[in-house]
XYZ file of C-alpha atoms in Angstrom:
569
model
C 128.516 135.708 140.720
C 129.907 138.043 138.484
C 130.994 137.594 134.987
C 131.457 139.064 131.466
C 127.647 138.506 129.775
C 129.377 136.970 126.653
C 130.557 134.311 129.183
C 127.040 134.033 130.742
C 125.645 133.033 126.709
C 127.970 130.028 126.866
C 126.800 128.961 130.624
C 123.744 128.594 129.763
C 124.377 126.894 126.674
C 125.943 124.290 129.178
C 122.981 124.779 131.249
C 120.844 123.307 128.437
C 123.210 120.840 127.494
C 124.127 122.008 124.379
C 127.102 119.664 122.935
C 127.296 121.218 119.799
C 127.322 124.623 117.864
C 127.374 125.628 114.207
C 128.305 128.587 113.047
C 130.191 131.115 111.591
C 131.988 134.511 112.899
C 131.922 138.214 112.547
C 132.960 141.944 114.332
C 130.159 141.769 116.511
C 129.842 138.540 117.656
C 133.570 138.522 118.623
C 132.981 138.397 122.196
C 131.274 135.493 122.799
C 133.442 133.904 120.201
C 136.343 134.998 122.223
C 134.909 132.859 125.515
C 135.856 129.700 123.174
C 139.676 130.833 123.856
C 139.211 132.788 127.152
C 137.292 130.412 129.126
C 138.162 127.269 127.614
C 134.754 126.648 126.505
C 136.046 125.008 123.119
C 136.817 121.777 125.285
C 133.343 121.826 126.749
C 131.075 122.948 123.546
C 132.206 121.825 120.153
C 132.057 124.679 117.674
C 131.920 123.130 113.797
C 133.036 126.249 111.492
C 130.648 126.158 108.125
C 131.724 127.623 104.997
C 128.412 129.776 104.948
C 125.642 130.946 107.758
C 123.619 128.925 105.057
C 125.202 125.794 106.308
C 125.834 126.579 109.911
C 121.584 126.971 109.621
C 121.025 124.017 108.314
C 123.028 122.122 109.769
C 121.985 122.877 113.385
C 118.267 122.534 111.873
C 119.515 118.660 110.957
C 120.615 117.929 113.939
C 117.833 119.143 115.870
C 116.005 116.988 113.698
C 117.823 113.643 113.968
C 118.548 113.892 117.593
C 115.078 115.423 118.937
C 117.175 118.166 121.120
C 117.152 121.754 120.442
C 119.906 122.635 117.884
C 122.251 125.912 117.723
C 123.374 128.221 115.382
C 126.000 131.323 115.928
C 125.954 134.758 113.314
C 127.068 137.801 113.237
C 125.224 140.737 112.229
C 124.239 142.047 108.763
C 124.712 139.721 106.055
C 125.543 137.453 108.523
C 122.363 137.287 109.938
C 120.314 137.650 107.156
C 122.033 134.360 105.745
C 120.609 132.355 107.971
C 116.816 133.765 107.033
C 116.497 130.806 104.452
C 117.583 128.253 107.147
C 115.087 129.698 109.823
C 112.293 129.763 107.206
C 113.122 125.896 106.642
C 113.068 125.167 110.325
C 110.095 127.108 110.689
C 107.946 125.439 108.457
C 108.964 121.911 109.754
C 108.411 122.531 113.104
C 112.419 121.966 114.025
C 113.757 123.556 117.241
C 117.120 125.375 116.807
C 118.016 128.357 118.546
C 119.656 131.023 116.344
C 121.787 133.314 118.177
C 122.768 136.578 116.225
C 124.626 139.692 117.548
C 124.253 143.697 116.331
C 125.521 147.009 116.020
C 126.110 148.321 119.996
C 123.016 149.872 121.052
C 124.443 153.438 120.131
C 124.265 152.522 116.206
C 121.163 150.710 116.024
C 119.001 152.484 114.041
C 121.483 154.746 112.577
C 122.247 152.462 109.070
C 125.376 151.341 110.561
C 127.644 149.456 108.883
C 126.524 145.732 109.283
C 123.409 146.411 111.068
C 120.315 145.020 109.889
C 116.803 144.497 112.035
C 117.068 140.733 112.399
C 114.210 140.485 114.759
C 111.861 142.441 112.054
C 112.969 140.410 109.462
C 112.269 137.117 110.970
C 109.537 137.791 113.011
C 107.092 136.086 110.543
C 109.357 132.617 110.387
C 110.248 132.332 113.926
C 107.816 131.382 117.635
C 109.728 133.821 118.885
C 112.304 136.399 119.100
C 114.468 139.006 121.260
C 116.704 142.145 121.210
C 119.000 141.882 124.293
C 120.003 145.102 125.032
C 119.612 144.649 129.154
C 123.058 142.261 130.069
C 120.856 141.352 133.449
C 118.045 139.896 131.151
C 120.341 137.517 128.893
C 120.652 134.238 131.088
C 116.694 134.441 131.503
C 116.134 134.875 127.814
C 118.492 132.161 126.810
C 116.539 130.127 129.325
C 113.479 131.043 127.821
C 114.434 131.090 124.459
C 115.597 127.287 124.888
C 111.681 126.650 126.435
C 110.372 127.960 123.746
C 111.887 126.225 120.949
C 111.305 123.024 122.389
C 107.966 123.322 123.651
C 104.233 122.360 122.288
C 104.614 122.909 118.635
C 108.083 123.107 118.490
C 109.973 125.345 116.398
C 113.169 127.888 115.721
C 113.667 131.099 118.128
C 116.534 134.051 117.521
C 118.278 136.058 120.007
C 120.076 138.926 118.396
C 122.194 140.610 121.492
C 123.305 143.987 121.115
C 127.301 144.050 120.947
C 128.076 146.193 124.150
C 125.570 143.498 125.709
C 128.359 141.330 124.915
C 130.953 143.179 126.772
C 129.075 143.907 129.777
C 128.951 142.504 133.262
C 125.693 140.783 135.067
C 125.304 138.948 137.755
C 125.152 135.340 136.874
C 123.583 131.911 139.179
C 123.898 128.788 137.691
C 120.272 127.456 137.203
C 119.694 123.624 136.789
C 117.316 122.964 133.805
C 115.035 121.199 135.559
C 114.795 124.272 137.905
C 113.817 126.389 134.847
C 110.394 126.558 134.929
C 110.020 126.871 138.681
C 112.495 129.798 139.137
C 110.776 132.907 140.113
C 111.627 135.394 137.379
C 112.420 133.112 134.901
C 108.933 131.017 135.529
C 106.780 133.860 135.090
C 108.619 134.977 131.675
C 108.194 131.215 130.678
C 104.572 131.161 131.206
C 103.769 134.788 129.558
C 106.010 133.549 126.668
C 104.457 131.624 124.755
C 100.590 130.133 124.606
C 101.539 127.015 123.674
C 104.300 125.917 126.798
C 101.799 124.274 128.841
C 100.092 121.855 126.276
C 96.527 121.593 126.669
C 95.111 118.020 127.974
C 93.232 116.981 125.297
C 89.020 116.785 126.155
C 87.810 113.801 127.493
C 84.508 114.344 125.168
C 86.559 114.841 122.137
C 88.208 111.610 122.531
C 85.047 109.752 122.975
C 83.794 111.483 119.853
C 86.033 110.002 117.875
C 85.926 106.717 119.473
C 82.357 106.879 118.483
C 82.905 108.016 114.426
C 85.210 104.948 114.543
C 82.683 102.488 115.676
C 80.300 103.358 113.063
C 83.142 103.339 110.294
C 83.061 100.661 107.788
C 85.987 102.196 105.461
C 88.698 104.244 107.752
C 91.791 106.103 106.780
C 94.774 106.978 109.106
C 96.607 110.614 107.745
C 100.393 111.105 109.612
C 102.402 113.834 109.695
C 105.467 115.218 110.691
C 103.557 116.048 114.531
C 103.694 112.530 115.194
C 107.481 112.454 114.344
C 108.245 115.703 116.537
C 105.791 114.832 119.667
C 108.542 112.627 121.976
C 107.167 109.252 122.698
C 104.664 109.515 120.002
C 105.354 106.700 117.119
C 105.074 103.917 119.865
C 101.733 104.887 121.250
C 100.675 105.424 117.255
C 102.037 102.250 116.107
C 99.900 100.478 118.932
C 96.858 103.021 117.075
C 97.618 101.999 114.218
C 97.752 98.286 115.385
C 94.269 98.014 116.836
C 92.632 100.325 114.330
C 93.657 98.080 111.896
C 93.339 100.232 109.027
C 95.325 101.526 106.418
C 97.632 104.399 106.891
C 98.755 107.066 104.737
C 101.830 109.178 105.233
C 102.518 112.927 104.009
C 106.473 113.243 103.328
C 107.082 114.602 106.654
C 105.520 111.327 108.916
C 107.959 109.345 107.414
C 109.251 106.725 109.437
C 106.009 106.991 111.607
C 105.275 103.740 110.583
C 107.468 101.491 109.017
C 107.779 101.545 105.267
C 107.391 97.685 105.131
C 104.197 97.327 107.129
C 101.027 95.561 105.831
C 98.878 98.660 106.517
C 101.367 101.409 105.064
C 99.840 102.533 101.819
C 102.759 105.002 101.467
C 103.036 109.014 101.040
C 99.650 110.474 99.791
C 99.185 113.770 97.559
C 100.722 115.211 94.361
C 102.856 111.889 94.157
C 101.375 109.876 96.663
C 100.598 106.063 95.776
C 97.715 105.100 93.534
C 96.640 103.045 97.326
C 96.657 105.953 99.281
C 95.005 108.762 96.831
C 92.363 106.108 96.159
C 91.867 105.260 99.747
C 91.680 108.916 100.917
C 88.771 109.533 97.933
C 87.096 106.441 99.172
C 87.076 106.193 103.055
C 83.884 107.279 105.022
C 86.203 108.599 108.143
C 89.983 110.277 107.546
C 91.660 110.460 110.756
C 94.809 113.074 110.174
C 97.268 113.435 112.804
C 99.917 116.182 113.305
C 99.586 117.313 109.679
C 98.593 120.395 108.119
C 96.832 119.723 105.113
C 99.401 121.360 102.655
C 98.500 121.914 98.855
C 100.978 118.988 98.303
C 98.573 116.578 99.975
C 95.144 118.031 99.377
C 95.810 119.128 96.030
C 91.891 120.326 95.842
C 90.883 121.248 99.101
C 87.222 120.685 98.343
C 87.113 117.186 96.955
C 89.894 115.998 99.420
C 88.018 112.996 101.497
C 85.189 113.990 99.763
C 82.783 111.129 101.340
C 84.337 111.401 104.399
C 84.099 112.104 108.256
C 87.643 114.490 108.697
C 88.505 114.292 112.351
C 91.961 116.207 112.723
C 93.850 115.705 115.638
C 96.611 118.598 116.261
C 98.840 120.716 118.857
C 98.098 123.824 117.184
C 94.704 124.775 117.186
C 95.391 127.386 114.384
C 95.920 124.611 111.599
C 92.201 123.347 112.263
C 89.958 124.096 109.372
C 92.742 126.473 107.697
C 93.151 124.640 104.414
C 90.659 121.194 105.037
C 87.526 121.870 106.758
C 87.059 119.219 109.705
C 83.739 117.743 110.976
C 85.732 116.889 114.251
C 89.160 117.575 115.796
C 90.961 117.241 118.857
C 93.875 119.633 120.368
C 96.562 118.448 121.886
C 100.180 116.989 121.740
C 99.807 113.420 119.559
C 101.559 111.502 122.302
C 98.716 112.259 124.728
C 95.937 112.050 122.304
C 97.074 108.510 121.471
C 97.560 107.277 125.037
C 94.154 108.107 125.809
C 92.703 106.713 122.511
C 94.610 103.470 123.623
C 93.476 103.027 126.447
C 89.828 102.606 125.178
C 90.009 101.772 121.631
C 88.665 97.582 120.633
C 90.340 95.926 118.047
C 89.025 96.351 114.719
C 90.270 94.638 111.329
C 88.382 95.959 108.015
C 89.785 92.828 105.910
C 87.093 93.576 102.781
C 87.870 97.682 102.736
C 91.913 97.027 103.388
C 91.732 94.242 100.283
C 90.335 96.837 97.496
C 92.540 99.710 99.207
C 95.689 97.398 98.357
C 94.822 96.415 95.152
C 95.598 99.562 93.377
C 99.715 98.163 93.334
C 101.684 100.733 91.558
C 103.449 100.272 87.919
C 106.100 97.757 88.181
C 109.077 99.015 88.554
C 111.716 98.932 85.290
C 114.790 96.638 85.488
C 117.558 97.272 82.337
C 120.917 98.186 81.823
C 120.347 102.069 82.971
C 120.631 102.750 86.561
C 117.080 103.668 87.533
C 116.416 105.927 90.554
C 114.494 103.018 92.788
C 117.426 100.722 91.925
C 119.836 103.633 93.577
C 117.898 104.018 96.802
C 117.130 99.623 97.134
C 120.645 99.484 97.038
C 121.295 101.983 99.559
C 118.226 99.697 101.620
C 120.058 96.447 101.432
C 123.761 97.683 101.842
C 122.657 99.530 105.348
C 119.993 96.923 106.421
C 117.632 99.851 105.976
C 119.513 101.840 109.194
C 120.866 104.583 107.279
C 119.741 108.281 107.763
C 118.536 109.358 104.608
C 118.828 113.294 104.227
C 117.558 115.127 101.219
C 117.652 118.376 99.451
C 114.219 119.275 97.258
C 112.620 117.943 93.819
C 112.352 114.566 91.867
C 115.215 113.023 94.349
C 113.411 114.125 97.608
C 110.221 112.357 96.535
C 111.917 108.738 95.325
C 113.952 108.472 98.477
C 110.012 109.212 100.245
C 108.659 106.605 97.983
C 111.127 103.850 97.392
C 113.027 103.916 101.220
C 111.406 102.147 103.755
C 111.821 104.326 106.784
C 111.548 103.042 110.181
C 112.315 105.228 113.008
C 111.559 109.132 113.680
C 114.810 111.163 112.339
C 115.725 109.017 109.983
C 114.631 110.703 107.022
C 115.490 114.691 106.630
C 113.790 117.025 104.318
C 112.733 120.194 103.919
C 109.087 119.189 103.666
C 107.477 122.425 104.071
C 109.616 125.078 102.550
C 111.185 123.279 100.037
C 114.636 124.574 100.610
C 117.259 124.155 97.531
C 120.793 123.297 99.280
C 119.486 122.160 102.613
C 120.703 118.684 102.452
C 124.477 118.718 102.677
C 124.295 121.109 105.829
C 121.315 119.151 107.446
C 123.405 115.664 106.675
C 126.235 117.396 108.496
C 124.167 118.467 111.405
C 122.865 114.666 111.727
C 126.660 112.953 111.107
C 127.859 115.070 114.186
C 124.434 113.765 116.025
C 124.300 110.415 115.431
C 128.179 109.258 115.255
C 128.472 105.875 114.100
C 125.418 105.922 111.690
C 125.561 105.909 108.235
C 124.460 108.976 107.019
C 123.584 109.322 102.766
C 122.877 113.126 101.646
C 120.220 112.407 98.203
C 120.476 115.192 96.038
C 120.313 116.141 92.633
C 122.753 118.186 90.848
C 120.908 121.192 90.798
C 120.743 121.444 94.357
C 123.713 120.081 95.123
C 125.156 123.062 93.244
C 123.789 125.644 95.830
C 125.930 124.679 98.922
C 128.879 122.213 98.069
C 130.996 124.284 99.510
C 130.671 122.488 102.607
C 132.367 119.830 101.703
C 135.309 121.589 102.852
C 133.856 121.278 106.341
C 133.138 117.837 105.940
C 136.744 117.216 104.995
C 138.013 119.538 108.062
C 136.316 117.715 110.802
C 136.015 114.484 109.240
C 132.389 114.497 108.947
C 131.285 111.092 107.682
C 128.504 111.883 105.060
C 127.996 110.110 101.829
C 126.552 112.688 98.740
C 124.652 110.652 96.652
C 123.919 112.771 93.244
C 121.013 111.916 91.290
C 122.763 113.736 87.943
C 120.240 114.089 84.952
C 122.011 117.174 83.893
C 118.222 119.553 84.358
C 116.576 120.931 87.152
C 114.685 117.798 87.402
C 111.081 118.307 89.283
C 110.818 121.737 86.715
C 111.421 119.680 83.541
C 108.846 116.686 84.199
C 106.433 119.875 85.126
C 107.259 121.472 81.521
C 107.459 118.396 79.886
C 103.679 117.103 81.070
C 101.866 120.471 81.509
C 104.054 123.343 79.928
C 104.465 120.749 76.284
C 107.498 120.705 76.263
C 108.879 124.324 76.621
C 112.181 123.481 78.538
C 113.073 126.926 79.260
C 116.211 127.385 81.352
C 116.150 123.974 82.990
C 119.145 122.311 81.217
C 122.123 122.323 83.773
C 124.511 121.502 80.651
C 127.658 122.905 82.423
C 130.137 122.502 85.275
C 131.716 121.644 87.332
C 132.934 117.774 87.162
C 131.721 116.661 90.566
C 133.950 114.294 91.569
C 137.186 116.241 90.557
C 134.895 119.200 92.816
C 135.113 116.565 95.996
C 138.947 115.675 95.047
C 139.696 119.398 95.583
C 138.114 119.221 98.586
C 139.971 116.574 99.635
C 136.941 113.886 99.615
C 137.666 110.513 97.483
C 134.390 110.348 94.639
C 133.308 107.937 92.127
C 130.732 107.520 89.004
C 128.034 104.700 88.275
C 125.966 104.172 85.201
C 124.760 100.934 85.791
C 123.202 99.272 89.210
C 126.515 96.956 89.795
C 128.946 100.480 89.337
C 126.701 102.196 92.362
C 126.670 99.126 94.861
C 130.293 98.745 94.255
C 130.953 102.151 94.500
C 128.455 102.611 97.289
C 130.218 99.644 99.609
C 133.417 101.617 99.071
C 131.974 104.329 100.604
C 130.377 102.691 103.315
C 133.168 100.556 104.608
C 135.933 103.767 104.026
C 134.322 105.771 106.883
C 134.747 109.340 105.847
C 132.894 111.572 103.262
C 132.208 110.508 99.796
C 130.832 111.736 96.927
C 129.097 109.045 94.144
C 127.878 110.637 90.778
C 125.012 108.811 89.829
C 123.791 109.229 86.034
C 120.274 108.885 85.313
C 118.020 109.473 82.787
C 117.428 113.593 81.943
C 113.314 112.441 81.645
C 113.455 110.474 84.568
C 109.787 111.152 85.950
C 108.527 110.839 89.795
C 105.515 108.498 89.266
C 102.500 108.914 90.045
C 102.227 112.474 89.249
C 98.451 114.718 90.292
C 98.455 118.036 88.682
C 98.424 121.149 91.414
C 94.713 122.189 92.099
C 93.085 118.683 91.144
C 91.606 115.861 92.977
C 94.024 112.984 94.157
C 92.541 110.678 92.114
C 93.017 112.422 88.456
C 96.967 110.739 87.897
C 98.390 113.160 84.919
C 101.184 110.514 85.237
C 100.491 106.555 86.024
């Protein structure tokens, strides 16, 4: 049939069964905004209007990441689309699929400095799998099918369309395409497969497998490593956890496996690197065989490359064959999607127990933890624990918050904690906590953040408020940039140069404006109080949580030093 190719965009959203869009308008993405009206499509696909492409970004990156589909994000050109660069760097870097959907200048003015017109494609060709410049309207529904593919296929990951406006106006020929038909279509299956290298994931090698089935019979002191590609590959934590159970050893987490493996298990040492747990730096210095899985080695968790399991057999088991031996050199690894690599491993791995090397691993116990009349950050995130029976999504923005809630919340299930792991994005939680509310109605969502960060995008609350978006902003408030202070204070002695945050605005008369109800604690009783308010109200609330300005994230490793040499204990 025949139809308007602005109209054709929002079929195939349907297609794909996209529920959900974020996003924010402009001049020349008026078209397919006007389809919302025209068509009706506003009663089929719900459209949640941010206060910034910032937040429409991250917010479709959140809940990508709490639901495990492929989220969606809506810009207009120019600064429009160049907002959302930060959000598509995020998603990039922790593997999240959300397809960004930007439209130019007509194809007359591209090229020509027109007003609004940037090169979004250029720009974000380094943070994205993938990306297009529609200017054929016959080519759209086949690129939007593609584009979908992409994003949610091997590695996954964010993709942009940027459609030329007169696209948008244009007519093509349209046939509705079932998804499941996608791949099989003609046209459409041949673009799929010339796409991208990594739709078809390769079945891991039978000889690898055995390999490592081999290094772990000969073991005497193993280590398991997971990452965020356990979390990502569907089906994966199961088949790990039953790993995990028959290996019998102790297992390690960077920040982004969280929830892998329950917080609360024996064999969880906790996160590992710059402020990993005194069990699991010691245990990755000391095992004779590290077996990593679906993580990437960052500078966070091998802070020194070259002493990092520095006794050890390093098998690396990954999707993407281009993180093997790019930051830890491996003496075996295996390609292919975790969920697969894991069945097979299953199938053939014994039982094993280690009770002598598990026993010295677990009896490096961390500091106990202080109990006063302060409110200390553990005491902030037990409470959240025990009010939610541990079920709440925990979303984060970046510094000393982001690493307590990784430390002190025991996660249990895959989306349930959201960070910007890789990028370290400033301002990404209140958007992402958004984008996981709308997924995941009926949870309890809590948005961590400190008051630096939460600084950078609060002015979504007002979208929170609009569409009753039930998220509760917890704000770690020690009145400094907090992560940047404990670095001057241990390694820069003392030099506190513009880290003091010793200014505006009063948060909780900010959330009142907004319409959002908001409270203060100083003491452990004022934040359970004030946090079962929340809870049991429903809608959006903000608590203001003061801590102490030279509250430190312990254990602390200096950057570029083994895992083992604590500047902090």
């Amino acid at each position: 049939m025949r139809m308007k190719t602005a109209q054709i965009l929002m079929e195939c959203l349907l297609e794909q069964g996209v529920d959900t869009v974020f996003g924010y308008p402009g001049g020349t993405i008026l078209n397919v905004y006007d389809e919302f009206e025209l068509h009706g499509y506003k009663n089929k696909v719900r459209h949640i209007l941010t206060a910034h492409e910032q937040g429409a970004s991250h917010a479709a990156d959140g809940y990508a990441r709490s639901t495990g589909k492929v989220g969606v994000c809506f810009s207009t050109s120019g600064p429009g689309a160049t907002n959302l660069t930060t959000g598509i760097a995020t998603a990039y870097y922790d593997s999240s699929p959300v397809v960004f959907i930007t439209c130019n200048v007509s194809e007359n003015l591209i090229g020509k400095d027109s007003f609004q017109e940037v090169d979004i494609t250029g720009i974000s060709m380094p943070i994205t799998k993938c990306n297009y410049l529609v200017r054929d309207p016959e080519a759209l529904a086949d690129v939007m099918r593609e584009a979908f593919a992409i994003a949610r296929s091997g590695r996954p990951g964010p993709v942009l369309i940027d459609i030329a406006k007169n696209v948008t106006a244009a007519e093509a020929d349209y046939t509705p395409l079932p998804l499941e038909q996608h791949a099989s279509q003609g046209r459409l299956g041949a673009m799929l497969r010339r796409a991208s290298h990594d739709l078809k994931t390769p079945e891991p090698d039978a000889g690898d497998i055995q390999t490592l089935l081999d290094l772990i019979e000969t073991a005497r002191m193993p280590l398991v490593l997971v990452g965020g590609g356990v979390i990502r590959s569907k089906g994966a934590v199961p088949e790990f956890r039953r790993f995990v159970e028959r290996l019998g050893a102790p297992v390690a987490s960077t920040i982004m496996g969280g929830g892998a493996l329950p917080g609360s298990h024996p064999l969880f040492t906790g996160m590992i690197g710059m402020h990993g747990s005194h069990a699991s730096n010691y245990a990755v210095d000391q095992c004779d065989l590290l077996i990593a899985i679906g993580c990437r080695f960052s500078d966070r968790v091998a802070t020194d490359p070259a002493t990092f399991a520095r006794g050890a057999k390093i098998v690396h088991i990954d999707i993407d064959r281009a993180e093997i031996d790019k930051n830890v050199r491996t003496d075996h690894h295996i390609i292919g999607d975790a969920r697969r690599v894991l069945e097979l491993l299953n199938e053939r791995l014994p039982q094993h127990a280690y009770p002598t090397w598990k026993e010295w691993v677990f009896s490096h116990s961390e500091v106990p933890l202080k109990r006063d009349d302060i409110l200390h950050p553990h005491e902030i995130l037990e409470t959240v624990q025990d009010v939610t029976d541990g079920d709440a999504i925990i979303v984060t923005d970046v510094g000393q918050h982001q690493m307590w809630c990784a430390q002190y919340y025991h996660f249990s299930r895959p989306g349930q904690f959201i960070t910007s792991g890789g990028f370290g994005t400033m301002g990404f939680g209140l958007g992402a906590a958004m984008g996981a509310a709308v997924g995941n109605p009926g949870k309890v969502v809590v948005h961590c953040t400190g008051d630096g960060c939460f600084r950078m995008n609060c002015h979504e609350l007002c979208t929170e408020e609009h569409y009753g978006i039930p998220v509760i902003t917890v704000i770690f408030n020690n009145r400094t940039l907090g992560m940047v202070r404990q670095w001057q204070n241990l390694i820069y002695k003392k030099r506190f140069s513009q880290t003091d945050l010793d200014r505006g605005p009063d948060f909780i008369k900010l959330a009142e404006a907004y319409g959002i109800p908001g409270e203060r604690a100083a003491d452990q009783a004022q934040f359970e109080a004030a946090f079962r308010r929340a809870v049991a109200c429903g809608t959006s609330y903000v608590i203001e949580c003061a801590i102490d300005k030279d509250a430190m994230v312990h254990p602390m490793v200096s950057a570029g030093t083994p895992v083992t040499d604590f500047i902090l204990d």
